[in-house]
Amino acid sequence: MRAFYIAPFLIFAICGQSPVLAATVELQAAVKLDPLAEIRETALKSGQAYALLESLTTDVGQRLAGSENDAKAVAWAKAKFTELGFDRVYTEPVRYPVWTRGEESLVSVSPATQKFSVAALGGSMGTGAKGVEAEVVQFDDYKNLESAAAGSAAGKIVFINYQMLRTRDGSDYGAAVISRVAGASAAAKLGARALIIRSIGTDQTRNPHTGVMRYDNTPTRIPAAAIGNIDADLLAAMIKRGKPVTLKLQLGARTLKGDYVGANVIGEITGAVKPKEIVAIGGHLDSWDLGTGAIDDGAGVAITMSAAALIGAQATPPKRTIRVVLFANEEQGVYGGKAYAAARVKADEVGQQVIAAESDFGAGRIYSLKTNLSDARLAGLAPLLRALAPLDITLGANDAGGSADFGPMREAGAPVADLQQDGTKYFDIHHTARDTLDQVDAEDLKQNVAAYAVFARFFADE
Ligand SMILES: [Zn+2]
């Protein structure tokens, strides 16, 4: 701009360019120098995250915690971090029990025989080889089950028939998932022999959605499984006809003796000015076993690895360290997230975390940035919001939770953010056999990488 005002004619004479063109060239140079705009544009053109996701879901596949593929995924992550040029690559141990699925089946014995598609809930016990054969008693939702009269399910298989609602932010998951998490113990209290739930999902398919369940201190434990929404419709229709419906459930699920020692895998781009101050992003490396864990949470792994790697490749290094944490065993109880926070608390390093955000809601486009920052830091977000605007991302409420794995860090007092993804279709495939690479839109994935890269770069230099 200075050249334009001081010596336009001179520039024109020397370069043979019009003053306006010279100014445009200068302006473009200035845009290139803005690391936020630069990283956004680089990320939008990069196929790196998709290639990482393809490799993870193809070369490793499903990543059930404690399985052979769990160890393979850890080795994969270490190798990829190194390949991508991260300055520091290391693991931290995480202990957890190992649950295995085994063979499973569900059939109606009377009044009509029919095979149902079924999946044991993670953590469920098995039925034994003989299975559980019993009449079904239906409850509309968890509340109805919990408040039912003692003995009202004695000797029966409880069926919870709650249909999860479709929303952009997945807000019905909390209300729906209680059936899955706590249903077995609530049913056991009423004398039930097994639990079947309508899947916690929004699809109209036969695919059952698995997911973790818990036994509370109710002395009796019973097996628990989910059936797909279409199969739940069928079962409800059978029950509605008024004749007793008898099911036979067989689950080979069991929890092995002794803990497994897995790992959080961590890669860092070292900050050039304040290396001890940390901008943490990440996803969880484990998945359920039915699909290949593409949207849950291969996408989060690929998005955050690529965002940091692209920043590492920029000409100007970030001032603070960018840390990518790939958490162990989120699915069965946030084991990696809890271990990560416990290690930071023990080392008195919670205060070093400038901000943290986990990508764990699929691969849909990001539309909002939620934070939990002080007023002073909120006031300084304008450059970040300007850089996010072309990605159609606006500032949301200052009530971010930090997703599952950074939740324990938030509880320890660290600032967190949520880059909210459009989850309208997320619960169609979440925890099902359809969680595969073809469900991920390559262009949407680029938008996610761009958002994480801009976010991490801003807070690294803030
Ligand atoms: Zn997840």
mmCIF file of C-alpha atoms in Angstrom, residues 99 233 281 384 410:
data_model
loop_
_atom_site.group_PDB
_atom_site.id
_atom_site.type_symbol
_atom_site.label_atom_id
_atom_site.label_comp_id
_atom_site.label_asym_id
_atom_site.label_seq_id
_atom_site.Cartn_x
_atom_site.Cartn_y
_atom_site.Cartn_z
ATOM 1 C CA TRP A 99 -14.521 -57.384 26.644
ATOM 2 C CA ASP A 233 -40.806 -52.332 14.995
ATOM 3 C CA ILE A 281 -6.550 -31.583 19.950
ATOM 4 C CA LEU A 384 -10.146 -16.569 14.770
ATOM 5 C CA ARG A 410 -12.174 -29.539 31.900
#
